[in-house]
XYZ file of C-alpha atoms in Angstrom:
312
model
C 306.777 135.705 -7.722
C 304.043 136.862 -5.356
C 302.603 139.024 -8.097
C 302.366 136.144 -10.500
C 300.533 134.037 -7.924
C 298.119 136.865 -7.298
C 297.456 137.249 -11.030
C 296.926 133.521 -11.366
C 294.485 133.479 -8.481
C 292.736 136.471 -9.946
C 292.403 134.750 -13.324
C 291.020 131.622 -11.723
C 288.567 133.734 -9.750
C 287.491 135.517 -12.933
C 286.953 132.234 -14.784
C 284.928 130.824 -11.911
C 282.905 134.015 -11.752
C 282.127 133.850 -15.450
C 281.147 130.208 -15.150
C 278.855 131.039 -12.254
C 277.306 133.932 -14.143
C 276.619 132.072 -17.396
C 274.092 129.256 -17.413
C 272.839 127.115 -20.323
C 269.442 125.541 -19.574
C 268.693 122.447 -21.741
C 265.415 122.090 -23.645
C 262.634 120.529 -21.583
C 263.928 121.825 -18.278
C 263.573 124.961 -16.170
C 265.924 125.988 -13.400
C 264.992 128.041 -10.359
C 267.323 130.829 -9.167
C 267.854 131.446 -5.454
C 269.474 134.514 -3.970
C 270.927 133.747 -0.577
C 268.556 130.786 -0.375
C 265.426 132.652 -1.459
C 263.664 131.992 -4.766
C 263.863 134.949 -7.165
C 263.023 133.770 -10.674
C 263.103 130.838 -13.126
C 265.498 130.281 -15.997
C 263.948 128.977 -19.225
C 265.767 126.836 -21.839
C 268.685 128.604 -23.529
C 271.534 130.891 -22.446
C 270.932 132.797 -19.208
C 272.935 135.026 -16.857
C 272.795 135.303 -13.089
C 274.703 137.313 -10.538
C 277.686 135.206 -9.510
C 278.396 134.550 -5.832
C 274.963 136.001 -5.018
C 272.530 133.973 -7.064
C 272.612 130.230 -7.327
C 270.700 127.458 -9.095
C 268.081 125.991 -6.793
C 266.101 123.147 -8.479
C 266.331 121.722 -11.962
C 262.767 120.831 -12.915
C 261.872 118.488 -15.778
C 259.030 120.172 -17.724
C 258.380 117.251 -20.093
C 255.533 114.806 -19.636
C 256.696 112.003 -17.384
C 255.503 108.448 -16.776
C 255.627 106.719 -13.429
C 254.789 103.181 -12.476
C 252.223 102.791 -9.728
C 253.305 99.784 -7.657
C 250.836 96.952 -7.100
C 248.739 97.013 -3.957
C 245.993 94.881 -2.416
C 242.575 96.548 -2.454
C 239.392 95.326 -0.743
C 236.226 95.766 -2.778
C 232.783 96.592 -1.384
C 231.871 92.887 -1.276
C 235.084 92.049 0.664
C 237.003 90.582 -2.276
C 240.761 91.275 -2.299
C 242.248 92.308 -5.645
C 245.756 93.350 -6.576
C 245.902 96.572 -8.598
C 248.754 98.390 -10.339
C 248.906 101.131 -12.942
C 250.748 104.010 -14.561
C 250.383 107.770 -14.286
C 251.259 110.461 -16.867
C 251.944 113.945 -15.487
C 253.628 117.171 -16.524
C 254.973 120.097 -14.513
C 253.506 123.412 -15.633
C 254.946 125.705 -12.929
C 258.545 124.969 -11.974
C 258.524 127.186 -8.904
C 255.461 125.541 -7.369
C 256.733 122.060 -8.187
C 260.039 122.937 -6.543
C 258.865 124.702 -3.383
C 255.206 123.740 -2.746
C 255.809 120.017 -2.180
C 258.733 117.859 -1.142
C 259.407 114.731 -3.190
C 256.905 115.455 -5.942
C 256.951 112.006 -7.530
C 256.440 110.202 -4.218
C 253.545 112.500 -3.395
C 251.848 111.849 -6.768
C 252.238 108.054 -6.450
C 250.778 108.077 -2.946
C 247.843 110.178 -4.116
C 247.150 107.789 -7.003
C 247.318 104.703 -4.795
C 245.038 106.235 -2.184
C 242.408 107.241 -4.729
C 242.575 103.828 -6.411
C 241.771 102.204 -3.082
C 238.933 104.638 -2.522
C 237.400 104.114 -5.974
C 237.640 100.321 -6.036
C 236.556 100.070 -2.398
C 233.230 101.691 -3.312
C 232.501 99.072 -5.987
C 231.660 95.406 -6.022
C 234.142 93.000 -7.601
C 232.190 92.618 -10.844
C 231.942 96.393 -11.226
C 235.642 96.933 -10.564
C 236.508 94.401 -13.253
C 234.095 95.728 -15.863
C 234.260 99.507 -15.177
C 237.983 100.155 -15.485
C 237.453 103.302 -17.551
C 235.158 104.724 -14.900
C 237.750 104.028 -12.194
C 240.464 105.689 -14.301
C 238.321 108.787 -14.771
C 237.441 109.086 -11.062
C 241.050 108.687 -9.936
C 242.278 111.155 -12.590
C 239.861 113.888 -11.508
C 240.734 113.474 -7.835
C 244.526 113.370 -8.317
C 244.566 116.239 -10.811
C 242.621 118.414 -8.407
C 244.972 117.562 -5.546
C 248.154 118.235 -7.534
C 246.988 121.520 -9.051
C 248.505 123.642 -6.200
C 251.854 121.994 -6.948
C 251.920 123.321 -10.503
C 251.419 119.814 -11.898
C 248.949 118.613 -14.547
C 248.043 114.902 -14.378
C 247.117 113.930 -17.932
C 246.222 110.223 -17.694
C 245.960 107.482 -15.133
C 245.612 103.905 -16.393
C 245.046 100.773 -14.339
C 247.227 98.115 -15.918
C 245.884 95.087 -14.106
C 243.137 94.215 -11.605
C 243.909 90.688 -10.465
C 241.558 88.821 -8.105
C 242.819 85.842 -6.023
C 243.353 82.564 -7.828
C 240.471 80.749 -6.171
C 238.158 83.598 -7.074
C 239.345 83.450 -10.694
C 238.562 79.728 -10.806
C 235.106 80.351 -9.348
C 234.455 83.077 -11.898
C 235.572 80.765 -14.709
C 233.143 78.090 -13.503
C 230.382 80.652 -13.265
C 231.102 81.889 -16.802
C 231.112 78.308 -18.104
C 227.797 77.562 -16.397
C 226.319 80.766 -17.804
C 227.423 79.861 -21.326
C 226.015 76.357 -20.995
C 222.766 77.872 -19.753
C 222.580 80.185 -22.758
C 223.389 77.261 -25.076
C 220.601 75.148 -23.533
C 218.177 78.043 -23.830
C 219.075 78.583 -27.485
C 218.776 74.861 -28.191
C 215.356 74.693 -26.508
C 214.274 77.780 -28.406
C 215.378 76.108 -31.634
C 213.359 72.951 -30.840
C 210.351 75.100 -29.955
C 210.597 77.077 -33.181
C 210.983 73.882 -35.203
C 207.893 72.363 -33.525
C 205.904 75.518 -34.225
C 206.947 75.540 -37.885
C 206.186 71.806 -38.190
C 202.744 72.320 -36.646
C 202.112 75.254 -38.970
C 203.121 73.123 -41.941
C 200.820 70.287 -40.903
C 198.007 72.761 -40.385
C 198.496 74.279 -43.833
C 198.722 70.769 -45.328
C 195.454 69.727 -43.648
C 193.749 72.916 -44.840
C 194.928 72.392 -48.414
C 193.961 68.714 -48.304
C 190.476 69.587 -47.025
C 190.093 72.234 -49.714
C 191.187 69.699 -52.325
C 188.706 67.127 -51.075
C 185.967 69.723 -51.076
C 186.824 70.767 -54.619
C 186.924 67.114 -55.729
C 183.568 66.413 -54.074
C 182.102 69.492 -55.710
C 183.352 68.468 -59.130
C 182.162 64.878 -58.594
C 178.721 66.142 -57.599
C 178.682 68.396 -60.625
C 179.632 65.448 -62.869
C 176.856 63.283 -61.371
C 174.425 66.136 -61.864
C 175.374 66.479 -65.517
C 175.183 62.707 -65.938
C 171.727 62.687 -64.402
C 170.667 65.524 -66.685
C 171.963 63.601 -69.692
C 170.201 60.445 -68.498
C 166.939 62.349 -68.030
C 167.270 63.896 -71.432
C 167.949 60.490 -73.029
C 164.937 59.005 -71.229
C 162.805 61.899 -72.383
C 163.903 61.423 -75.962
C 163.201 57.693 -75.793
C 159.770 58.372 -74.284
C 159.025 60.838 -77.064
C 160.040 58.286 -79.655
C 157.841 55.595 -78.106
C 154.938 58.012 -77.946
C 155.427 58.638 -81.635
C 155.080 54.890 -82.284
C 158.766 54.075 -82.772
C 159.220 50.740 -80.956
C 162.873 50.431 -81.890
C 163.745 53.292 -79.519
C 162.779 51.244 -76.456
C 164.847 48.356 -77.811
C 167.849 50.682 -78.118
C 167.420 51.987 -74.622
C 167.077 48.499 -73.059
C 169.991 47.129 -75.072
C 172.242 50.019 -73.968
C 171.486 49.397 -70.300
C 172.027 45.645 -70.768
C 175.410 46.197 -72.397
C 176.500 48.616 -69.663
C 175.535 46.061 -67.042
C 177.556 43.371 -68.807
C 180.507 45.720 -69.038
C 180.348 46.382 -65.265
C 180.222 42.645 -64.567
C 183.205 42.017 -66.811
C 185.235 44.835 -65.179
C 184.657 43.506 -61.653
C 187.991 42.235 -60.146
C 186.192 39.360 -58.383
C 184.675 37.925 -61.554
C 186.894 35.570 -63.469
C 184.109 33.610 -65.177
C 180.947 35.230 -66.611
C 177.895 32.995 -67.264
C 175.066 34.457 -69.362
C 171.450 33.301 -69.002
C 169.285 32.052 -71.870
C 167.645 35.427 -72.084
C 170.770 36.745 -73.749
C 168.963 36.241 -77.058
C 166.797 39.123 -76.008
C 169.850 41.263 -76.083
C 170.635 40.050 -79.561
C 167.132 40.889 -80.595
C 167.577 44.357 -79.122
C 170.795 44.743 -81.066
C 168.980 43.705 -84.198
C 166.383 46.312 -83.429
C 169.119 48.865 -83.038
C 170.479 47.922 -86.431
C 167.035 48.270 -88.008
C 166.612 51.629 -86.279
C 169.918 52.841 -87.616
C 169.004 51.603 -91.137
C 165.691 53.413 -91.007
C 167.421 56.578 -89.998
C 169.871 56.245 -92.846
C 167.036 55.652 -95.352
C 165.311 58.792 -94.208
C 168.508 60.812 -94.408
C 169.512 59.528 -97.896
C 168.581 61.886 -100.834
C 165.956 60.725 -103.386
C 167.563 59.295 -106.544
C 166.736 61.129 -109.762
C 165.083 59.036 -112.597
C 167.397 57.984 -115.330
C 166.934 59.591 -118.699
């Protein structure tokens, strides 16, 4: 009976020893091995063996990239505005031994580092800069935190500020300021539009006046040219009449006088203020001139007609 108990105890001891000697490390993790409390080496993912009852598993370190929430905190900007800031941090352990034994409470240490550097970065900026330069703040905090966590075997990949929230009264004031700025820009654009329209209208009137003046000048030039040609024609007609009179042709003067008389009567008749035209007794002189014109035309025709041949 005692032997059976001893064998049973021995079997249990053997099973426990095997279990302590064989370790299966899951993917994405690394386990540290301690011998009598002192770190010896690190187990990578897969099947591993250690010395039972001598070696033991120290820390199980997650080697995957991890995400942590950065709790919200009140931060005072350079111009004494209080804003509430929160964010997220992405980090990954690269050296399991350093992460296990170089720092206690790794995640708490990283969060505190991020919060401290966020306060430092935003505290060196004015409110407007902190709201508009979020990428610059992220970059500054990332560089500082990554440098501080390097001795811990940790790589901080990204730090993102999720929200920068000013106080409510400050938000209302900023909204009013933005509205006033937009109204100012709208008024400026409207005034610029009126100014441009006035300039274009003035340019159009100027071009119209120039074209009108050029048209009047051209019309005056053509009118003067027409009067000049009319005067030339009148002088030529007078010269021809004078030549005819000098040659002894009295009918030419009658033609000339009659033409002027008729033109004068035509002008009188075309006048809008004349409804009744009364001719003097000397109108018979005009008839005589017309008769002279007829005789002159007949004489011209007689001279131009060919001489009739004698009949056989």
